[in-house]
mmCIF file of C-alpha atoms and ligand atoms in Angstrom:
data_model
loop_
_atom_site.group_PDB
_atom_site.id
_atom_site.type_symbol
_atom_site.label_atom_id
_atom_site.label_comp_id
_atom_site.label_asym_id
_atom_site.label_seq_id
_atom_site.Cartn_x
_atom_site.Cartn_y
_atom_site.Cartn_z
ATOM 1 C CA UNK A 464 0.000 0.000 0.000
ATOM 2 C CA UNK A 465 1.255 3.445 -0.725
ATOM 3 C CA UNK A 466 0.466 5.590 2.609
ATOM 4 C CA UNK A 467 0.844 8.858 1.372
ATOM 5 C CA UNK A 468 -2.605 10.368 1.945
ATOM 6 C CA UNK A 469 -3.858 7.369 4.031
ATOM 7 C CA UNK A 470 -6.453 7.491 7.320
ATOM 8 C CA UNK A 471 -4.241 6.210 9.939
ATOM 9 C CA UNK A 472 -5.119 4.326 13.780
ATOM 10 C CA UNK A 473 -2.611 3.598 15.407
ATOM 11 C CA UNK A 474 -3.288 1.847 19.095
ATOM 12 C CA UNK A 475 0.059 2.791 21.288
ATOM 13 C CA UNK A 476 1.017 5.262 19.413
ATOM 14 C CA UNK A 477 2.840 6.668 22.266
ATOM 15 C CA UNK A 478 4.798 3.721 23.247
ATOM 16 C CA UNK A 479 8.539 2.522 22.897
ATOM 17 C CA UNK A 480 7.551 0.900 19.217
ATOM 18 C CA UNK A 481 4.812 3.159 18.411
ATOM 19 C CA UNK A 482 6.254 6.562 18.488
ATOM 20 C CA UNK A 483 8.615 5.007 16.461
ATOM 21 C CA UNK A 484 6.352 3.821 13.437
ATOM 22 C CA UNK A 485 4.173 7.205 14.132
ATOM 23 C CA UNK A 486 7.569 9.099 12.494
ATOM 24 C CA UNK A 487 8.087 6.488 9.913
ATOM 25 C CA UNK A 488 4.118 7.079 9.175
ATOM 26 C CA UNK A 489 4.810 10.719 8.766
ATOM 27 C CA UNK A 490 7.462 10.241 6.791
ATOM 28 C CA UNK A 491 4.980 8.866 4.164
ATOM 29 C CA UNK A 492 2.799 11.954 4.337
ATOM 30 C CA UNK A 493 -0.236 10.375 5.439
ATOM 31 C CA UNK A 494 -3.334 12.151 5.531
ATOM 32 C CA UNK A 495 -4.236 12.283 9.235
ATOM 33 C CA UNK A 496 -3.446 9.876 11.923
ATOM 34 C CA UNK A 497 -5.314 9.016 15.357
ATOM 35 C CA UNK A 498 -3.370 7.778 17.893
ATOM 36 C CA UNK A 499 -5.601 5.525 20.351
ATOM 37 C CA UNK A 500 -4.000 5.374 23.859
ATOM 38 C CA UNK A 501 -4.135 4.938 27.629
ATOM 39 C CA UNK A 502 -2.380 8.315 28.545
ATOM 40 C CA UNK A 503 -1.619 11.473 26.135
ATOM 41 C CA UNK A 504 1.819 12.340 25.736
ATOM 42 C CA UNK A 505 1.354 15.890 24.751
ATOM 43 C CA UNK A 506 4.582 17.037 24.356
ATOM 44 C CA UNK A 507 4.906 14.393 21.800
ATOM 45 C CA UNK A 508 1.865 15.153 20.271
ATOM 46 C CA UNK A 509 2.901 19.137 20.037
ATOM 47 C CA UNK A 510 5.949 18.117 18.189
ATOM 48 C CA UNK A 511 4.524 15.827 16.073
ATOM 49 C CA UNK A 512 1.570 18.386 14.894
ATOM 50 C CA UNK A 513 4.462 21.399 14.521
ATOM 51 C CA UNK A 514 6.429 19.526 11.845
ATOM 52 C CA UNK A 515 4.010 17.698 10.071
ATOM 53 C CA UNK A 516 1.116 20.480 9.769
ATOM 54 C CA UNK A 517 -0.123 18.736 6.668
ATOM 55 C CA UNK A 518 -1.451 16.106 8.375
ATOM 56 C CA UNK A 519 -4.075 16.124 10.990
ATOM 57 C CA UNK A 520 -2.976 14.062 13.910
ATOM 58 C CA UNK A 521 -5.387 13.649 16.934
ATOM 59 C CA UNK A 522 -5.541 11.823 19.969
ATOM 60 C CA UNK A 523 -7.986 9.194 21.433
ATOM 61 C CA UNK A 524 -8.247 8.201 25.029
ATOM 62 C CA UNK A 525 -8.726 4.471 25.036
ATOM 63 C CA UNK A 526 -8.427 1.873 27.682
ATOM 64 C CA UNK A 527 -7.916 -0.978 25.335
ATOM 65 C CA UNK A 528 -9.731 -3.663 28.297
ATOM 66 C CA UNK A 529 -12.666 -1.556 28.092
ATOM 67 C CA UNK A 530 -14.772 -2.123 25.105
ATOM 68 C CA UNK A 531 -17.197 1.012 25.236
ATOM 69 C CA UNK A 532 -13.562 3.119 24.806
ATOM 70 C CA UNK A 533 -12.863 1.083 21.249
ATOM 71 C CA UNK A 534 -16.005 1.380 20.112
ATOM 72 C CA UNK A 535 -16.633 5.498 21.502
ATOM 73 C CA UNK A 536 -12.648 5.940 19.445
ATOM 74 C CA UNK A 537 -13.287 3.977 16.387
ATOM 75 C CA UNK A 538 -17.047 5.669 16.348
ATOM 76 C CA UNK A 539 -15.849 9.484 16.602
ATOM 77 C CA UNK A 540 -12.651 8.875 14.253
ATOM 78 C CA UNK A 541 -14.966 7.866 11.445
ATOM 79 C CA UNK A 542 -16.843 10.492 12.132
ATOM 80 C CA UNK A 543 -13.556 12.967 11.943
ATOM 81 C CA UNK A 544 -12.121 11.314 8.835
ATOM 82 C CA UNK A 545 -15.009 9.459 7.029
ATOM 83 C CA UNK A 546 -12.829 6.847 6.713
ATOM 84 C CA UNK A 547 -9.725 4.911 7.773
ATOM 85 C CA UNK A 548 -7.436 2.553 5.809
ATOM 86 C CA UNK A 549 -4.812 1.474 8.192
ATOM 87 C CA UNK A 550 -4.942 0.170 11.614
ATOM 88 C CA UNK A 551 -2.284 -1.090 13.838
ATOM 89 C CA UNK A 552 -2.756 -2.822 16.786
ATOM 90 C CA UNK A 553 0.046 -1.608 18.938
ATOM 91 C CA UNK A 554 -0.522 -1.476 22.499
ATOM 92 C CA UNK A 555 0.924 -4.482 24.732
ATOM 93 C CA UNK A 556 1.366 -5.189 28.413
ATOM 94 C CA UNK A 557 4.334 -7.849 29.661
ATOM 95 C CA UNK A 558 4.102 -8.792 33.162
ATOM 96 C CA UNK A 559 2.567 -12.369 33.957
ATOM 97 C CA UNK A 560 2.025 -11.680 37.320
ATOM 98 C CA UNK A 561 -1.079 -9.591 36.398
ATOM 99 C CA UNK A 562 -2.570 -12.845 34.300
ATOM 100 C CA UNK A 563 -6.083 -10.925 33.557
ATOM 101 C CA UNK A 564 -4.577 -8.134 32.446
ATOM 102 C CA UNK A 565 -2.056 -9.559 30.435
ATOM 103 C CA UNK A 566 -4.725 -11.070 28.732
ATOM 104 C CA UNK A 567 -7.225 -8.374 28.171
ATOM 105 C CA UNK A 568 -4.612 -6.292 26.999
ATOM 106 C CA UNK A 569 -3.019 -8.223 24.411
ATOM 107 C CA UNK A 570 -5.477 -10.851 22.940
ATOM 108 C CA UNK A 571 -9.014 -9.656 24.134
ATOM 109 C CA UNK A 572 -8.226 -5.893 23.292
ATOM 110 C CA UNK A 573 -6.693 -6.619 20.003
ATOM 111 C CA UNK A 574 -9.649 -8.877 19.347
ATOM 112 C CA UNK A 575 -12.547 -6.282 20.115
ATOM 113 C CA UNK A 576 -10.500 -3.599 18.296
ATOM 114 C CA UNK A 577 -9.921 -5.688 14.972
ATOM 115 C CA UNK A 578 -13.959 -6.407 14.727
ATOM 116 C CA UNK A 579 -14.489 -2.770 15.472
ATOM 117 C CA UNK A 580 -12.350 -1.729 12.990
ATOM 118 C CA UNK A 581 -14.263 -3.946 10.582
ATOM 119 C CA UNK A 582 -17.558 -2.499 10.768
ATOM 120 C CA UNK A 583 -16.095 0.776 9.629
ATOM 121 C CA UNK A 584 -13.318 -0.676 7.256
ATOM 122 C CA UNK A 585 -15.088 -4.140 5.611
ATOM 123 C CA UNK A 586 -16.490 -3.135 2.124
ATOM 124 C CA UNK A 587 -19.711 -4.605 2.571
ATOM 125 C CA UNK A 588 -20.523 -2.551 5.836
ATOM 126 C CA UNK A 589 -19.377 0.684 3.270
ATOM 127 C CA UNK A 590 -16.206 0.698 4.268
ATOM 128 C CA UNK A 591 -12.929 1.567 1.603
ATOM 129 C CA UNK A 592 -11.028 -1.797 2.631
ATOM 130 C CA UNK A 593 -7.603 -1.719 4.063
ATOM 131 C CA UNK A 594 -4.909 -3.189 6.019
ATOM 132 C CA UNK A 595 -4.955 -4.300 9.451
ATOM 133 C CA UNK A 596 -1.817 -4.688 11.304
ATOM 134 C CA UNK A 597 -1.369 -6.864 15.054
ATOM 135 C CA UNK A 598 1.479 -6.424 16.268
ATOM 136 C CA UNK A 599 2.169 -10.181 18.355
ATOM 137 C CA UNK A 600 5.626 -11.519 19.252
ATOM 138 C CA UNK A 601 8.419 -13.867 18.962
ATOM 139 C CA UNK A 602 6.214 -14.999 22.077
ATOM 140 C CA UNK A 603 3.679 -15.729 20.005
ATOM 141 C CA UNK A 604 5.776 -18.174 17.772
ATOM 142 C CA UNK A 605 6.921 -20.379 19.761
ATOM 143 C CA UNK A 606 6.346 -21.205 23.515
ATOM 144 C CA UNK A 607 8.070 -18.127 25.771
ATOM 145 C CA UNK A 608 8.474 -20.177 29.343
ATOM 146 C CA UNK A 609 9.391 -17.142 31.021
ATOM 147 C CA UNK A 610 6.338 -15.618 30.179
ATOM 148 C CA UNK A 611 4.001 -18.257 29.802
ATOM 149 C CA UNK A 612 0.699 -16.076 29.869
ATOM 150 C CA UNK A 613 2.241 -13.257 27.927
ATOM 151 C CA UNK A 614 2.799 -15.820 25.174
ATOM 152 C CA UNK A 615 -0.560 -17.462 25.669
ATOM 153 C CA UNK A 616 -1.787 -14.108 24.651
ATOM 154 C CA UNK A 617 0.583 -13.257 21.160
ATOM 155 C CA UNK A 618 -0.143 -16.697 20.354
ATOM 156 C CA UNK A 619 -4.386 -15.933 20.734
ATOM 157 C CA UNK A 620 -3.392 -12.816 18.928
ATOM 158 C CA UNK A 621 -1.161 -14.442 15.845
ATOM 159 C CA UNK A 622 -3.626 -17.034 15.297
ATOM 160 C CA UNK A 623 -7.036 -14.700 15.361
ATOM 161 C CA UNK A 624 -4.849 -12.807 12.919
ATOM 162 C CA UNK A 625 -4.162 -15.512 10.811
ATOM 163 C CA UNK A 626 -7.895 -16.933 10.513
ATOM 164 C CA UNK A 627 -9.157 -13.088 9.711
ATOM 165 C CA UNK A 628 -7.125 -13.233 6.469
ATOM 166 C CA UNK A 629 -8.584 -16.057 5.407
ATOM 167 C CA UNK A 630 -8.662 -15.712 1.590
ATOM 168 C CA UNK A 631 -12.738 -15.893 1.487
ATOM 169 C CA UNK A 632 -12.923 -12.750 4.117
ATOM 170 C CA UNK A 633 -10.418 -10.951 1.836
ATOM 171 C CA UNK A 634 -12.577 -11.021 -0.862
ATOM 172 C CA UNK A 635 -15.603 -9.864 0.404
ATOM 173 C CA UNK A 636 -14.065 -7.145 3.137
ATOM 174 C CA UNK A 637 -11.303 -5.680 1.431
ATOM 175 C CA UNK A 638 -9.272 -5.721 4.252
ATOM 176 C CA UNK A 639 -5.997 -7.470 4.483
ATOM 177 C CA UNK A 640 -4.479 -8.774 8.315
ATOM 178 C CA UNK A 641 -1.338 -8.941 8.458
ATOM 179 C CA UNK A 642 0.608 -10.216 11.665
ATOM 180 C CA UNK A 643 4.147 -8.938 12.738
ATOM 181 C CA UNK A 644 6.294 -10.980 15.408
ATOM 182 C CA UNK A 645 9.118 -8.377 16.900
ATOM 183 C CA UNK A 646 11.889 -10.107 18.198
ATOM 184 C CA UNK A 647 13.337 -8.424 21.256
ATOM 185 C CA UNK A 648 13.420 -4.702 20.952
ATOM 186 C CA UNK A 649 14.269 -1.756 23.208
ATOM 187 C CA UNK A 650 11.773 -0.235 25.027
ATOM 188 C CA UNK A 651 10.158 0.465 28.326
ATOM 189 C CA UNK A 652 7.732 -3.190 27.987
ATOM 190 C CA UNK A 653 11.463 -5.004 28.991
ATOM 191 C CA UNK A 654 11.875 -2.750 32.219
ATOM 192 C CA UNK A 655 12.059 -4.884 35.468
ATOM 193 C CA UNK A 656 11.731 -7.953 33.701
ATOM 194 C CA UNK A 657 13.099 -10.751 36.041
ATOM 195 C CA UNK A 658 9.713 -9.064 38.064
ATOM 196 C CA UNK A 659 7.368 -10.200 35.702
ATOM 197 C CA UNK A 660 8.450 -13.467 34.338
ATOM 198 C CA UNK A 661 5.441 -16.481 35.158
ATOM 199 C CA UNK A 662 7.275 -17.676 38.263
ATOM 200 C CA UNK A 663 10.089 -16.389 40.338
ATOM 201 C CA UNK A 664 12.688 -19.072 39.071
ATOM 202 C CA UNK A 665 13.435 -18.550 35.101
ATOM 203 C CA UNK A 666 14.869 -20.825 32.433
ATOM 204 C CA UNK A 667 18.384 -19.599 31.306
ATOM 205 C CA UNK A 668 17.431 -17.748 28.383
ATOM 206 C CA UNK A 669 16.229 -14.500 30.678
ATOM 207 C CA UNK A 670 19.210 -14.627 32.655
ATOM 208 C CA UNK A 671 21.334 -14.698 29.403
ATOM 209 C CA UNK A 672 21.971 -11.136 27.129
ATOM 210 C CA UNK A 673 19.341 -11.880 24.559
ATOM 211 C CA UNK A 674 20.761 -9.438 21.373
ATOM 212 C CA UNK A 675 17.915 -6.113 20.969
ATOM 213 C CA UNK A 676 16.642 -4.353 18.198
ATOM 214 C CA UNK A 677 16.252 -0.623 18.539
ATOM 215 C CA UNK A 678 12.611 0.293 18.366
ATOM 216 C CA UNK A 679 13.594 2.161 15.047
ATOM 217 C CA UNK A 680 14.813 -0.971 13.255
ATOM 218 C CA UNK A 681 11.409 -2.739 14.453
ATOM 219 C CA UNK A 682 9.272 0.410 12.685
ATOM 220 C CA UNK A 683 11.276 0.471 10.203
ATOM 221 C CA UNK A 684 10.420 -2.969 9.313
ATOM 222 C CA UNK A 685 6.679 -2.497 10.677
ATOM 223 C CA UNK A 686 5.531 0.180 8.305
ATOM 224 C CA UNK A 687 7.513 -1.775 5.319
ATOM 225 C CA UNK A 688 5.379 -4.852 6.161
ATOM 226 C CA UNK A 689 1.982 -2.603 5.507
ATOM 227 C CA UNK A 690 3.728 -1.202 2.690
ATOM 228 C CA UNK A 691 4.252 -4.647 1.064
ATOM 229 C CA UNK A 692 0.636 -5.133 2.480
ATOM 230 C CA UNK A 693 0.844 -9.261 1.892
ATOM 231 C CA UNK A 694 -2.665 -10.077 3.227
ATOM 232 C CA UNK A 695 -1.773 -13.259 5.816
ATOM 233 C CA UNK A 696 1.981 -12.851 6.020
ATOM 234 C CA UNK A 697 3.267 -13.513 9.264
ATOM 235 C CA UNK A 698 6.664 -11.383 9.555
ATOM 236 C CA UNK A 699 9.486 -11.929 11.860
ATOM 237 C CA UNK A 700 10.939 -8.553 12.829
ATOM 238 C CA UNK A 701 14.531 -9.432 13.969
ATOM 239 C CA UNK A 702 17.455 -7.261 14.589
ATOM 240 C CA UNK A 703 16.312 -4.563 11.394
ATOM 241 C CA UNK A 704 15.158 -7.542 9.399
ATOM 242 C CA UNK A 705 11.940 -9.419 8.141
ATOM 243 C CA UNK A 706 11.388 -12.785 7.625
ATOM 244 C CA UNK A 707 8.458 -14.199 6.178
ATOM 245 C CA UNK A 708 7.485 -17.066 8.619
ATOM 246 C CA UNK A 709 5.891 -20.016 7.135
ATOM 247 C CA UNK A 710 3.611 -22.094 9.569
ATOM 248 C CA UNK A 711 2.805 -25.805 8.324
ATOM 249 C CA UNK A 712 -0.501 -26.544 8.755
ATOM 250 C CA UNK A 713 -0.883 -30.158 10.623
ATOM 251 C CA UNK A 714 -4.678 -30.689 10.053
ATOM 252 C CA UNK A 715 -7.082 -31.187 6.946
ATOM 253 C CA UNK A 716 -11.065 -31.538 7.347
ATOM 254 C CA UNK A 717 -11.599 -34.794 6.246
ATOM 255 C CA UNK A 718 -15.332 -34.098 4.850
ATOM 256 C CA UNK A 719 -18.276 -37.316 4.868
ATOM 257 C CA UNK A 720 -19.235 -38.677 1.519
HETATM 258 N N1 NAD B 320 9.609 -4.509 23.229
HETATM 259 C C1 NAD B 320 9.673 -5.777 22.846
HETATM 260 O O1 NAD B 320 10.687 -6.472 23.070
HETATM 261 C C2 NAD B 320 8.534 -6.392 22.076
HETATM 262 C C3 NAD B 320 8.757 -7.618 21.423
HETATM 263 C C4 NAD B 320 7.704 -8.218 20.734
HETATM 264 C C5 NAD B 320 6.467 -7.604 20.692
HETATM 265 N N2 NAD B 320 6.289 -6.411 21.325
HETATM 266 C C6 NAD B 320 4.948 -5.817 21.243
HETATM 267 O O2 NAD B 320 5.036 -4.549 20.611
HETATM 268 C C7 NAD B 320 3.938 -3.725 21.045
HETATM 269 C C8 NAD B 320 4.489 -2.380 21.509
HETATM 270 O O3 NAD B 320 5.295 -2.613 22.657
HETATM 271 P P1 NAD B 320 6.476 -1.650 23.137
HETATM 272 O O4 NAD B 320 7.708 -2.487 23.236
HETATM 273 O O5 NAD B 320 6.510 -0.423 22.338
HETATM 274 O O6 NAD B 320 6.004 -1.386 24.650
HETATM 275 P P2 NAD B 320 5.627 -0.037 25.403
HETATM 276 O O7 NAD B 320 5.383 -0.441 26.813
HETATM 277 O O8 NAD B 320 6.649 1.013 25.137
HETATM 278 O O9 NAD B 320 4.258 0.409 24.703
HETATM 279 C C9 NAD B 320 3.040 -0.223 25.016
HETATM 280 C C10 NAD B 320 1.893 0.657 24.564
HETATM 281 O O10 NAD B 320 0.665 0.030 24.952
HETATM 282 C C11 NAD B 320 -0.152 1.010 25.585
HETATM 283 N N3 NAD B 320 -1.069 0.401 26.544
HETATM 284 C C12 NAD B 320 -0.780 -0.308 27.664
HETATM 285 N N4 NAD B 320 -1.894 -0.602 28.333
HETATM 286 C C13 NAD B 320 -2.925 -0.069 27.635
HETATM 287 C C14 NAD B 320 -4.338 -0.022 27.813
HETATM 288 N N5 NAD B 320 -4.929 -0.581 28.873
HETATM 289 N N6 NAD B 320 -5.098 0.612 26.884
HETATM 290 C C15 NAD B 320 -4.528 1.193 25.800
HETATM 291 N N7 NAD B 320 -3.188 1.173 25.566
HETATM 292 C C16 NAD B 320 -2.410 0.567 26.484
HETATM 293 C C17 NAD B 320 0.848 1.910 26.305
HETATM 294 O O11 NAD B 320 0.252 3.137 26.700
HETATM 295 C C18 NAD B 320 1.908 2.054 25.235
HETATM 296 O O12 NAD B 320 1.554 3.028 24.289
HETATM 297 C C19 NAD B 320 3.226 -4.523 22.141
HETATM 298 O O13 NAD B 320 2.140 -5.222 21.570
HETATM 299 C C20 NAD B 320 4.287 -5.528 22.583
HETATM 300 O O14 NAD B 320 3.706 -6.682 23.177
HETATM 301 C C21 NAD B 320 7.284 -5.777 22.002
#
């Protein structure tokens, strides 16, 4: 997808990754761009307005575990913009010793905003189409032990992803889902982590330097991943690259006579 003069949400805009992949966005001169998010940053949000006036940029108090706040945010940025084409799912809690919350923050918030999204976005609701972006995990690749409940959750969220761009949606919707799995990448979500890890004790991997990508290199990637716009790709974001990740399917209806 080209984004110049694209509707932009972006959920966590004002996080480690997302304040990243909101300048890479501007970069692209988009059209206007609502960041959906727990807390404003508005010294952030100054800057950003005062050197990109071309684009409107607005912000959206949403508690992602609260449904009412996706629906009020989706609801009143249609009505602002008419329409959106992009939406990234960016917002993300690590700490398995708040299980609930790690849930409702990365799985069942990223599922209520996706079928939000939809009614505004699907082309036979009279939406435009579009791409949706979830951003899941290396965690939700493979089994995390560390954080056994935070990986619960990017697996629930690379796997809703992957059965909402099922070819047959595509074609009716218009919109494309496309699921990105960062490696380990520097920001605030990695503070304190020996505190949040599923138990006290660890396997060696946490106590080991696992190598970081900057939360540039991850954008950087992210926003090249819409612009490819590959409707079902699941992309590894490691260390500034991306790697298409193919995942073998181990079952096949077998359908009565
Ligand atoms: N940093 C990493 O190593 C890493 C690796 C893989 C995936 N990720 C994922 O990338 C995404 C961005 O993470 P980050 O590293 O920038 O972390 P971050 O902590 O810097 O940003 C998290 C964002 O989520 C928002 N958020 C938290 N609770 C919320 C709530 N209740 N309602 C609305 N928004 C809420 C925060 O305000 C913030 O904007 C997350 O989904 C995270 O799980 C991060």
């Amino acid at each position: 997808m080209d984004l110049s003069g694209k509707n932009v949400v972006y959920f966590g805009g004002f996080g480690g990754i997302g304040q990243k992949c909101v300048q890479e966005l501007l970069q692209r001169k988009i059209k206007s761009l609502a960041i959906f998010d727990l807390t404003e940053n508005s010294q952030v949000l100054a800057e950003w307005k005062s050197n990109n006036p071309d684009t409107d940029i607005f912000y959206q108090k949403v508690d992602i575990t609260q449904k009412s706040d996706i629906e009020a945010a989706y609801k009143a940025t249609a009505e602002k913009l008419g329409h959106f084409d992009v939406v990234v799912n960016g917002s993300g809690l690590m700490n398995d010793r708040l299980i609930e919350l790690t849930i409702q923050i990365n799985l069942l918030g990223v599922v209520y905003s996706c079928l939000t999204a939809l009614e505004y976005m699907d082309k036979t609701k009279g939406g435009h189409g579009g791409v949706i972006v979830n951003i899941s995990s290396v965690a939700g690749l493979q089994p995390t032990s560390s954080m056994a409940i935070y990986s619960a959750a990017k697996t629930g969220v690379t796997t809703f992803t992957r059965a909402l761009a099922h070819p047959s949606y595509y074609a009716r919707s218009g919109v494309g889902f496309i699921t990105v799995c960062p490696g380990f990448t520097d920001t605030g979500l990695l503070d304190d982590i020996l505190n949040k890890t599923t138990f006290e004790y660890q396997p060696p991997m946490m106590a080991g330097k696992v190598k970081k990508q900057t939360a540039e290199q991850c954008a950087r990637s992210l926003v090249g991943a819409i612009e490819t716009g590959k409707n079902g790709a699941v992309l590894l974001l490691e260390l500034g690259e991306t790697h298409e990740v193919d995942i073998p399917s181990h079952w096949k209806p077998q359908f009565e006579d």
